Short mmCIF file of C-alpha atoms in Angstrom, two decimals:
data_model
loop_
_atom_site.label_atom_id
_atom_site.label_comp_id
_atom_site.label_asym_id
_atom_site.label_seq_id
_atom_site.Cartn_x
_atom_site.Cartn_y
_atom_site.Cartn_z
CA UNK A 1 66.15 -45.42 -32.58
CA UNK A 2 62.25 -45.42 -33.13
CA UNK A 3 59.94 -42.92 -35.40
CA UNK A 4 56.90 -43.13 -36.28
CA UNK A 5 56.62 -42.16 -40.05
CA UNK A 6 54.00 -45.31 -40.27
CA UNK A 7 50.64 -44.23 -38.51
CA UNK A 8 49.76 -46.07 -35.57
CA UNK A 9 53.46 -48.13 -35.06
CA UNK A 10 56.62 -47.22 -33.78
CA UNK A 11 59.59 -48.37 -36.13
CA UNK A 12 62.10 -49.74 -33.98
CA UNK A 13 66.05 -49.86 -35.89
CA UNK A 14 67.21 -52.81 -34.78
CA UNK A 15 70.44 -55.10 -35.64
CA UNK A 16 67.80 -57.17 -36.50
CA UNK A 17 67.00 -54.90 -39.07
CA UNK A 18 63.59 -52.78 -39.04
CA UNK A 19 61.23 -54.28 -36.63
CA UNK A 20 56.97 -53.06 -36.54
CA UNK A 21 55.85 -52.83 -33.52
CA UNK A 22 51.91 -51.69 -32.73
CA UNK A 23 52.52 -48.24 -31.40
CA UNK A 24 50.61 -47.80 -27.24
CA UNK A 25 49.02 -44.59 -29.20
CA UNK A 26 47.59 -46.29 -31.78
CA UNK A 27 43.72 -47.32 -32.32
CA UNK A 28 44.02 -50.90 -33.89
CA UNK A 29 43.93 -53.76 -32.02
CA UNK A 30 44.85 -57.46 -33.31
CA UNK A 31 42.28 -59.84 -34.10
CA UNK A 32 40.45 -61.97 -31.23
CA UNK A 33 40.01 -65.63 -31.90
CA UNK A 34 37.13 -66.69 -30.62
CA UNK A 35 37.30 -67.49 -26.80
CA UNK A 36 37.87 -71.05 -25.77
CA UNK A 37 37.30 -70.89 -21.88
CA UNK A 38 35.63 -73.65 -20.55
CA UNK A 39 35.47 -75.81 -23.90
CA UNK A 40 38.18 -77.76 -23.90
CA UNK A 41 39.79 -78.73 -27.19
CA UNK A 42 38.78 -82.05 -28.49
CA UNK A 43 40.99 -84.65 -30.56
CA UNK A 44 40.23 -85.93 -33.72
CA UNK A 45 41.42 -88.42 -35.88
CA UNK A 46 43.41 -86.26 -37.94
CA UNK A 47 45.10 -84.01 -34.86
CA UNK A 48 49.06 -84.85 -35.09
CA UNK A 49 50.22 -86.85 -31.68
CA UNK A 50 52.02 -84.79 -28.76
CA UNK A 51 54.98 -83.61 -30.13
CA UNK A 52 56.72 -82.90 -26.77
CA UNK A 53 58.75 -85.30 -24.73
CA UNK A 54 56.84 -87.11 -21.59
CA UNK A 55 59.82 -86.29 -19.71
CA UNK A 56 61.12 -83.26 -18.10
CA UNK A 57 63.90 -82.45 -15.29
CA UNK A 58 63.42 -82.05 -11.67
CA UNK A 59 64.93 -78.60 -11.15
CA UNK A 60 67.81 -78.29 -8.90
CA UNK A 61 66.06 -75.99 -6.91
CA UNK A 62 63.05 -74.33 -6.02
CA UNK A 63 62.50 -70.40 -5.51
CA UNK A 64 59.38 -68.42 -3.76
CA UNK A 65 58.33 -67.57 -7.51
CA UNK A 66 58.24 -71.00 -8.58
CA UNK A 67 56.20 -72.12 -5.71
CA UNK A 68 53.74 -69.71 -5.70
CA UNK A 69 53.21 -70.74 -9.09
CA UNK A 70 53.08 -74.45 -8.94
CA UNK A 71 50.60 -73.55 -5.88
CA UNK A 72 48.52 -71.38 -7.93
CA UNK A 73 48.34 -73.42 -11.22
CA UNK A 74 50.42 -76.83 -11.86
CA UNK A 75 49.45 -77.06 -15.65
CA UNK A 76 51.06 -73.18 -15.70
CA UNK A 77 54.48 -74.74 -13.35
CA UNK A 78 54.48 -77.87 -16.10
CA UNK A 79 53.86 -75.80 -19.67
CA UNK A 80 56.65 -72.82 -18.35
CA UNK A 81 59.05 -74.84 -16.04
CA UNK A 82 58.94 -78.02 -17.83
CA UNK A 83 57.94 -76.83 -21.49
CA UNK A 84 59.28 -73.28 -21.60
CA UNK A 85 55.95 -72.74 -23.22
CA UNK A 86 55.15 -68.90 -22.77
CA UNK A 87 53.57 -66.94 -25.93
CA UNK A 88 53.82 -63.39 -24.73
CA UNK A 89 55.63 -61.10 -21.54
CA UNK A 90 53.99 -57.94 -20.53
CA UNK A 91 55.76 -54.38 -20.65
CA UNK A 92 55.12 -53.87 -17.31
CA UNK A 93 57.40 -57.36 -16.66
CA UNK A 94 60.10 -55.61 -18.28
CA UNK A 95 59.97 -52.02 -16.45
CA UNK A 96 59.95 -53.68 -13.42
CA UNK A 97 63.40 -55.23 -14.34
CA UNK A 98 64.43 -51.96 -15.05
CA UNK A 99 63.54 -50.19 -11.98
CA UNK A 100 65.02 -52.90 -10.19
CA UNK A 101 68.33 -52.66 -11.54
CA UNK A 102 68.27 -48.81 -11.46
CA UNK A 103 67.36 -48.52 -7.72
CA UNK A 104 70.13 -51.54 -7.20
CA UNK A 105 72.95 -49.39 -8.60
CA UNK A 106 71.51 -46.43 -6.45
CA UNK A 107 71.42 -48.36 -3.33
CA UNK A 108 74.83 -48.98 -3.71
CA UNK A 109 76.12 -45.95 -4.61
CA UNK A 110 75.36 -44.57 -1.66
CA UNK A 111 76.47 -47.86 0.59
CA UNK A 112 79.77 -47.46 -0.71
CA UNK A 113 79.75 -43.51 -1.36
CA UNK A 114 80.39 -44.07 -5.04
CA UNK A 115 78.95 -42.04 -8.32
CA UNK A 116 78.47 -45.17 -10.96
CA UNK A 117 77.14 -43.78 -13.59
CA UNK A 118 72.93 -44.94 -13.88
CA UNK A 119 71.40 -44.77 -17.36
CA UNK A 120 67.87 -43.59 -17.43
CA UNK A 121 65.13 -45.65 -16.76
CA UNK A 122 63.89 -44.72 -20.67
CA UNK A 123 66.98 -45.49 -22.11
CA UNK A 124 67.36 -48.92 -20.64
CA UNK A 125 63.81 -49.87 -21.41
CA UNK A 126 63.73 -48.76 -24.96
CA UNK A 127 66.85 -51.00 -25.45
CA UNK A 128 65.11 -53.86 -23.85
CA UNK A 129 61.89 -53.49 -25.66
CA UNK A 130 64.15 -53.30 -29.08
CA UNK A 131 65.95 -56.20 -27.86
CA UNK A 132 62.91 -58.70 -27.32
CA UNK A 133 60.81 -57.26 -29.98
CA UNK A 134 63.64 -57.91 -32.19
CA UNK A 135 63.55 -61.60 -31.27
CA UNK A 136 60.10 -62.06 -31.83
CA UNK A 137 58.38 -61.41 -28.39
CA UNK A 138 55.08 -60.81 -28.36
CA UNK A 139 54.53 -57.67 -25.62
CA UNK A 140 51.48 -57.07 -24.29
CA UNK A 141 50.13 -53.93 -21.71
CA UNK A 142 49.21 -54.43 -18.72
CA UNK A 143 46.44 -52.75 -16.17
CA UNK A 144 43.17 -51.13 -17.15
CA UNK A 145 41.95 -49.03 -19.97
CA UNK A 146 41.41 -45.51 -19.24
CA UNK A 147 39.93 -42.18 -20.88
CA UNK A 148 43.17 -40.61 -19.42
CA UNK A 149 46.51 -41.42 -18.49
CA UNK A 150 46.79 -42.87 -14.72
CA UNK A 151 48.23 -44.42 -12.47
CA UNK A 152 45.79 -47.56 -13.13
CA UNK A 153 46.32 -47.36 -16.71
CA UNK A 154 45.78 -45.64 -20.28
CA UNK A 155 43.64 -45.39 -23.37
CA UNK A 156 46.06 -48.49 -24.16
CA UNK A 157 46.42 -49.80 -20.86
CA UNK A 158 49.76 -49.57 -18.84
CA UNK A 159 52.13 -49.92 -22.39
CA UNK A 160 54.85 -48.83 -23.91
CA UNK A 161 54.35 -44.86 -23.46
CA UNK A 162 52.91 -45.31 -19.79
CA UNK A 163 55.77 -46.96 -18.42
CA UNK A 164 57.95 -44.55 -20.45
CA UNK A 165 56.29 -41.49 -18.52
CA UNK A 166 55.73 -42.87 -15.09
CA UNK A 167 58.92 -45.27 -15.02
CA UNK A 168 61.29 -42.47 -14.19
CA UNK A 169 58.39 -41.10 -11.63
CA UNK A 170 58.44 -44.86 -10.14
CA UNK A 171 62.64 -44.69 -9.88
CA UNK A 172 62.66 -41.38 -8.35
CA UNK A 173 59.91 -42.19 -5.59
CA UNK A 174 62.46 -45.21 -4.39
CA UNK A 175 65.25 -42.72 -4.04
CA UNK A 176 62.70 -40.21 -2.37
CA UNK A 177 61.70 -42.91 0.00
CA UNK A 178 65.38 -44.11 0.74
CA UNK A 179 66.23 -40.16 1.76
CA UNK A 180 63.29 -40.06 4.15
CA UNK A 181 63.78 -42.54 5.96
CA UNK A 182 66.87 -42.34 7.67
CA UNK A 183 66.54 -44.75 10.67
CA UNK A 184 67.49 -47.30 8.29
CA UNK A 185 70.46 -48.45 6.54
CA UNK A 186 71.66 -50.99 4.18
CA UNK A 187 73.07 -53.87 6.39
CA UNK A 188 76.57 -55.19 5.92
CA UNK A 189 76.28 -59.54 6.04
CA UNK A 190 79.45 -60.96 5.71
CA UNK A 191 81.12 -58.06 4.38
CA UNK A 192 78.66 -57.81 1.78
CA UNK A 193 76.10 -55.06 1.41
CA UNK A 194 72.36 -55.92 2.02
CA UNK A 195 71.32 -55.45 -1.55
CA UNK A 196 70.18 -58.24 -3.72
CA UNK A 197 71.48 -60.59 -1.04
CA UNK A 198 71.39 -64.22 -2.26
CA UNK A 199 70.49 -66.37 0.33
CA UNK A 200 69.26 -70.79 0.02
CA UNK A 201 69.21 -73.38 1.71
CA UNK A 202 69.01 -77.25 1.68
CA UNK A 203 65.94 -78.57 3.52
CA UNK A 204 64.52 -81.72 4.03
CA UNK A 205 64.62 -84.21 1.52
CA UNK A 206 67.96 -82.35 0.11
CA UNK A 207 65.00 -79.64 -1.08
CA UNK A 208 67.32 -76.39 -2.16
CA UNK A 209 65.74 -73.15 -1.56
CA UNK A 210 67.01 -70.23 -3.33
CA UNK A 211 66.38 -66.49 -3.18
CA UNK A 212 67.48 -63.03 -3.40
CA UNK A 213 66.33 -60.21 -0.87
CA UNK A 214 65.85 -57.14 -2.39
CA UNK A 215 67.09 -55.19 0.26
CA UNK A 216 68.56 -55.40 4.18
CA UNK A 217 67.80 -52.60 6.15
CA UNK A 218 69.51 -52.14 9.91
CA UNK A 219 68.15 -49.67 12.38
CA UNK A 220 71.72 -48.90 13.82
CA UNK A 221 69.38 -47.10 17.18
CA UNK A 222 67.64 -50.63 17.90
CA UNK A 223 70.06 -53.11 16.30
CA UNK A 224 67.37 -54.70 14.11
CA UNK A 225 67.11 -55.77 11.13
CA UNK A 226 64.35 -55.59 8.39
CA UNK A 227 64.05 -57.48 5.06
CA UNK A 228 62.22 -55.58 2.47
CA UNK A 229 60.74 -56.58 -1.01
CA UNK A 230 60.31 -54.05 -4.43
CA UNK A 231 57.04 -54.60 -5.64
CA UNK A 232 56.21 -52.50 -8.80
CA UNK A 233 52.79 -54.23 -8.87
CA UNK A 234 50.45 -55.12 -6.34
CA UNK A 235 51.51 -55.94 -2.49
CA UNK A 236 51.30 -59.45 -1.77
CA UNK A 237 48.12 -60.50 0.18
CA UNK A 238 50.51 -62.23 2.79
CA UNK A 239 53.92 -62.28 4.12
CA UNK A 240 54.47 -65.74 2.65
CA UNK A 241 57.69 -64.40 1.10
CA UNK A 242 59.33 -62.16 3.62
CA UNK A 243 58.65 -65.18 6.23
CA UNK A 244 60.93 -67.32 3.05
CA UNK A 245 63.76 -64.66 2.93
CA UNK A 246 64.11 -64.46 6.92
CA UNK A 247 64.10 -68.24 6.95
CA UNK A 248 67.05 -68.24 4.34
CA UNK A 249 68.48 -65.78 6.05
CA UNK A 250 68.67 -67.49 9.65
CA UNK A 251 70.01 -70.77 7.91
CA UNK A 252 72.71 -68.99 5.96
CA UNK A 253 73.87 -66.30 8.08
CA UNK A 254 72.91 -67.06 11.58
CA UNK A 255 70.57 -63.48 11.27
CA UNK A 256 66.45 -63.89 11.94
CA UNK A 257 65.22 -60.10 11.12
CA UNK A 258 62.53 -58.69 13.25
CA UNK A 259 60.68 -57.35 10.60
CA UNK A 260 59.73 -57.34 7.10
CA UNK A 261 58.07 -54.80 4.70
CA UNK A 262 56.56 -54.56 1.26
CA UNK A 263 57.50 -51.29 -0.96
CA UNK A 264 55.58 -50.04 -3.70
CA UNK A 265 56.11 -46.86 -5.89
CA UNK A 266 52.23 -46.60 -6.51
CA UNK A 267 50.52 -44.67 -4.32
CA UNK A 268 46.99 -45.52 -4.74
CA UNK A 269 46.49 -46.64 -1.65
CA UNK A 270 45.31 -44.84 1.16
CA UNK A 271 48.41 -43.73 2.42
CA UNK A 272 50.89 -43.74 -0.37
CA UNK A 273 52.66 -40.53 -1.25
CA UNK A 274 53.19 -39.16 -4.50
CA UNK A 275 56.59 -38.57 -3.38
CA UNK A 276 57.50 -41.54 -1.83
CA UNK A 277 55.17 -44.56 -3.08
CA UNK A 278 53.92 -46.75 -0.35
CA UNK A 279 55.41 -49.14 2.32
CA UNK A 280 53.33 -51.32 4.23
CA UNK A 281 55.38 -50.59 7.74
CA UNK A 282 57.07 -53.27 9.60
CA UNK A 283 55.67 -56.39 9.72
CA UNK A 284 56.66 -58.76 12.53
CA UNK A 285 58.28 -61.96 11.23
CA UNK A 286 59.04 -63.93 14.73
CA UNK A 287 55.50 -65.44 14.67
CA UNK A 288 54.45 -69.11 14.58
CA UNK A 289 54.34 -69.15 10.59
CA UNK A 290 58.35 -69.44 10.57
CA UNK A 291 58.16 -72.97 11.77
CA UNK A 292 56.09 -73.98 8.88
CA UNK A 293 57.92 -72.33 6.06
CA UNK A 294 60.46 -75.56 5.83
CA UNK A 295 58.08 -78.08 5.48
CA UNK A 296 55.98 -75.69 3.15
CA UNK A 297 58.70 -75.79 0.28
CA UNK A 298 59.77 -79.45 0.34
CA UNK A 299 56.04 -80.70 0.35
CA UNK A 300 55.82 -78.36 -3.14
CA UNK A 301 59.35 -80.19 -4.54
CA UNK A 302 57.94 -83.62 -3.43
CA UNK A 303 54.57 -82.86 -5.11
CA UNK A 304 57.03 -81.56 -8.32
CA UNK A 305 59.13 -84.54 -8.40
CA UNK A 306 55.57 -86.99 -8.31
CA UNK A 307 54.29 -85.55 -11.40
CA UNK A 308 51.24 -83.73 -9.88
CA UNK A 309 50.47 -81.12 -12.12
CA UNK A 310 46.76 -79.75 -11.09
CA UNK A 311 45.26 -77.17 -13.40
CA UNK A 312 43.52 -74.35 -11.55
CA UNK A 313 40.96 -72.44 -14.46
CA UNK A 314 40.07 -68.75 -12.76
CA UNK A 315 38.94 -65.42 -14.86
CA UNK A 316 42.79 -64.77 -14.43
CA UNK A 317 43.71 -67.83 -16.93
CA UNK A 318 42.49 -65.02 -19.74
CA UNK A 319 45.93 -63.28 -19.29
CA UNK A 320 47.69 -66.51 -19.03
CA UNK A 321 50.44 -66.35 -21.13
CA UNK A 322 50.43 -70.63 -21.47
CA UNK A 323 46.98 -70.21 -22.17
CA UNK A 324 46.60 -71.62 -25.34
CA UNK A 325 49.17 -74.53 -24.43
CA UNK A 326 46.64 -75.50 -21.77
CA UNK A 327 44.17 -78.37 -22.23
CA UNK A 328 42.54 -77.21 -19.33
CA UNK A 329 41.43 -73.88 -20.45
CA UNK A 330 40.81 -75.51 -24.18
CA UNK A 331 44.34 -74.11 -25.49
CA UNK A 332 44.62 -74.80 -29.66
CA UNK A 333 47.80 -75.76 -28.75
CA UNK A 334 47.50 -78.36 -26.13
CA UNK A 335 47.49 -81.34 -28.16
CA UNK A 336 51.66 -80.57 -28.74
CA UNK A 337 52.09 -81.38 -24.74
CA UNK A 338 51.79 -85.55 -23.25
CA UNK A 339 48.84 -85.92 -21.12
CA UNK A 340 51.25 -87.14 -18.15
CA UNK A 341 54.46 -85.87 -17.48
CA UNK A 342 57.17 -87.24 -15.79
CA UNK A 343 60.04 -85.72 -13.92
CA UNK A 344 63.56 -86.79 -14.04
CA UNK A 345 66.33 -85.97 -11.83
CA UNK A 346 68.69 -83.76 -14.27
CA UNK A 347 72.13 -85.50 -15.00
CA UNK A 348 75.30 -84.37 -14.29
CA UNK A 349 78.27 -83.33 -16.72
CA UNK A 350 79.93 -86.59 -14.96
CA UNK A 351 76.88 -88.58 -15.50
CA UNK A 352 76.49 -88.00 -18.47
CA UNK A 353 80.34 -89.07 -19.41
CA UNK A 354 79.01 -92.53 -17.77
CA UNK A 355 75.76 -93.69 -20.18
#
C-alpha cells in the first residue's frame, strides 16, 4: 500500500518494512556530483587495487540484446555481463515488462478462447516497483521534462505517476490494434502458439543464438507469415532484429516469414493512432541481409571470447547506468574493475566434480 502523509514521497509498506521513495510529484531532486565526462579518473598512490577478479565467463550464449550492446559499447557488455555492475533501472524498464506480460496473457486468451484472469497493468507495477525499491534499487524516470503531462514526458519526466496513467492506455491500444486487424492470426509452430516463441540456434564456431519472438502472426488468405516485435520505446532504426528472429526461426522450425513489423503503443508519429499505437507495416525480410546475419553473431562471440572490450563515450553515456564503473567516461568507481579482462569458458557441474 502507498500514502503520502510525508510531503513530496510516497511511503511504500513493504515486507521489507517502510520503504521512502522520492514521490514523481514531488519538487526535490537528489544532489548532482559534479560531472566527470571526459576526465577520466586518475590513480593515486593511496587508491585501493582492483578489487574485482580479471576473469569472467564466456556466456553460453548470445542474444540480439546482448549484441547490440557489446556493438554499441564493450566497456558497458564487460561492467553488466561480466561485472553485473548496474547502479540504477528506469521505470519505464519495468512498465515495459508489465505490458509485455499483460498483452502475453491476452494474446493467449484469445488463441485458445480462454478468460485467465489479467491483473491490471497498475496493480502489477506498483508490486514491482515495491518489490525492487524494497531491495534497494535505485529507479530513475525516463523521457523529457514537460510543463504538462504527455506522451513525451512530465514535470518529472516519464516516472512513477506517468506510467501509472498512460500504462493502462499503452495495454489497451495493443488489444485495440489486435481487434483491428483481423487478417492476421497468431500462428500455431509445432503445436505451440506464436506467442513468446523461443527460438536459437548453434552457428559457427558452436556460437548459440537465443531469442524469443514476441509474436507470430499468419495471414490464413495468403499463407504468410509475419514476425512482429513490442516496442514500448522507440522503433529500432533497422530490421537488424526481425532479420535475427526469422533466421532462428528458419533453423529451428523449417519456417522463413515473409515479413516482419515493429509495434509501438505511442503514437507520436505521423501515423500512429490514439487508438491503436503505431506499426511500421510489413517489412520484407527475404532480402540479401539474411545471409549475413550468421556470420554477424559469431564474429560478436569471437570478439567476446578475445577479451575486446572497446569503450564507445557518446552524450548517451550520461544515462549510462555503468557509468560511474567506467574508466572511460571517468567513473569514481572504475578503479574496483582490472584494466584487462579475460574470458573463461564457464565449467560444468561435471567439471567441476573433476578439479
Amino acid at each position: 500500500t502507498t500514502s503520502t502523509t510525508n510531503p513530496g514521497y510516497h511511503t511504500w509498506h513493504t515486507q521489507h518494512g517502510t520503504v521512502w521513495h522520492s514521490s514523481p510529484t514531488s519538487n526535490t531532486r537528489p544532489a548532482k556530483t559534479p560531472a566527470t565526462h571526459g576526465t577520466p579518473t586518475k590513480a593515486t598512490s593511496n587508491m585501493p587495487l582492483a578489487q574485482k577478479p580479471s576473469t569472467i565467463n564466456l556466456p553460453d550464449h548470445i542474444s540480439y540484446s546482448s549484441l547490440t550492446q557489446w556493438v554499441e559499447c564493450g566497456e558497458k557488455w564487460r561492467l553488466m555481463h561480466g561485472y553485473h555492475a548496474t547502479a540504477h533501472t528506469w521505470y519505464a524498464t519495468i512498465a515495459g515488462s508489465i505490458i509485455h506480460a499483460i498483452t502475453e496473457t491476452w494474446d493467449k486468451n484469445l488463441y485458445r478462447h480462454t478468460n485467465t484472469d489479467i491483473p491490471s497493468f497498475g496493480d502489477l507495477f506498483t508490486e514491482e516497483i515495491i518489490r525492487q525499491v524494497g531491495d534497494g534499487e535505485d529507479i530513475r524516470p525516463s523521457g523529457r521534462t514537460c510543463k504538462t503531462v504527455c506522451e513525451s514526458g512530465g514535470p518529472n519526466k516519464k516516472d512513477y505517476d506517468w506510467w501509472m496513467h498512460y500504462g493502462p492506455i499503452y495495454v489497451e491500444r495493443w488489444t485495440t490494434w489486435r481487434k483491428r486487424h483481423t487478417e492476421y492470426e497468431i500462428a500455431t509452430i509445432n503445436g505451440q502458439p506464436g506467442i513468446e516463441y523461443p527460438v536459437e540456434a548453434t552457428l559457427d564456431h558452436d556460437t548459440r543464438v537465443v531469442g524469443y519472438i514476441d509474436r507470430i502472426l499468419h495471414n490464413p488468405a495468403t499463407g504468410e507469415y509475419t514476425i512482429l516485435d513490442l516496442k514500448t520505446g522507440a522503433i529500432p532504426q533497422g530490421n537488424l532484429q526481425l532479420y535475427t528472429y526469422r533466421h532462428l526461426l528458419h533453423l529451428k522450425d523449417d519456417i522463413q516469414p515473409a515479413y516482419g513489423m515493429f509495434w509501438t503503443p505511442s503514437h507520436k508519429t505521423a501515423s500512429g493512432d490514439k487508438d491503436t499505437g503505431y506499426d511500421t507495416g510489413p517489412i520484407p525480410l527475404d532480402t540479401e541481409a539474411a545471409r549475413h546475419i550468421g556470420v554477424m553473431y559469431t564474429s560478436a562471440m569471437q570478439g567476446i571470447a578475445n577479451n575486446v572490450f572497446i569503450p564507445h563515450v557518446t552524450p548517451m553515456c550520461k544515462g549510462c547506468p555503468v557509468r560511474d564503473s567506467c574508466w572511460a567516461y571517468g567513473g569514481t568507481q572504475a578503479y574496483r574493475y582490472p584494466t584487462t579482462t579475460i574470458t573463461q569458458p564457464q565449467h560444468s557441474k561435471e567439471d567441476k566434480e573433476h578439479q
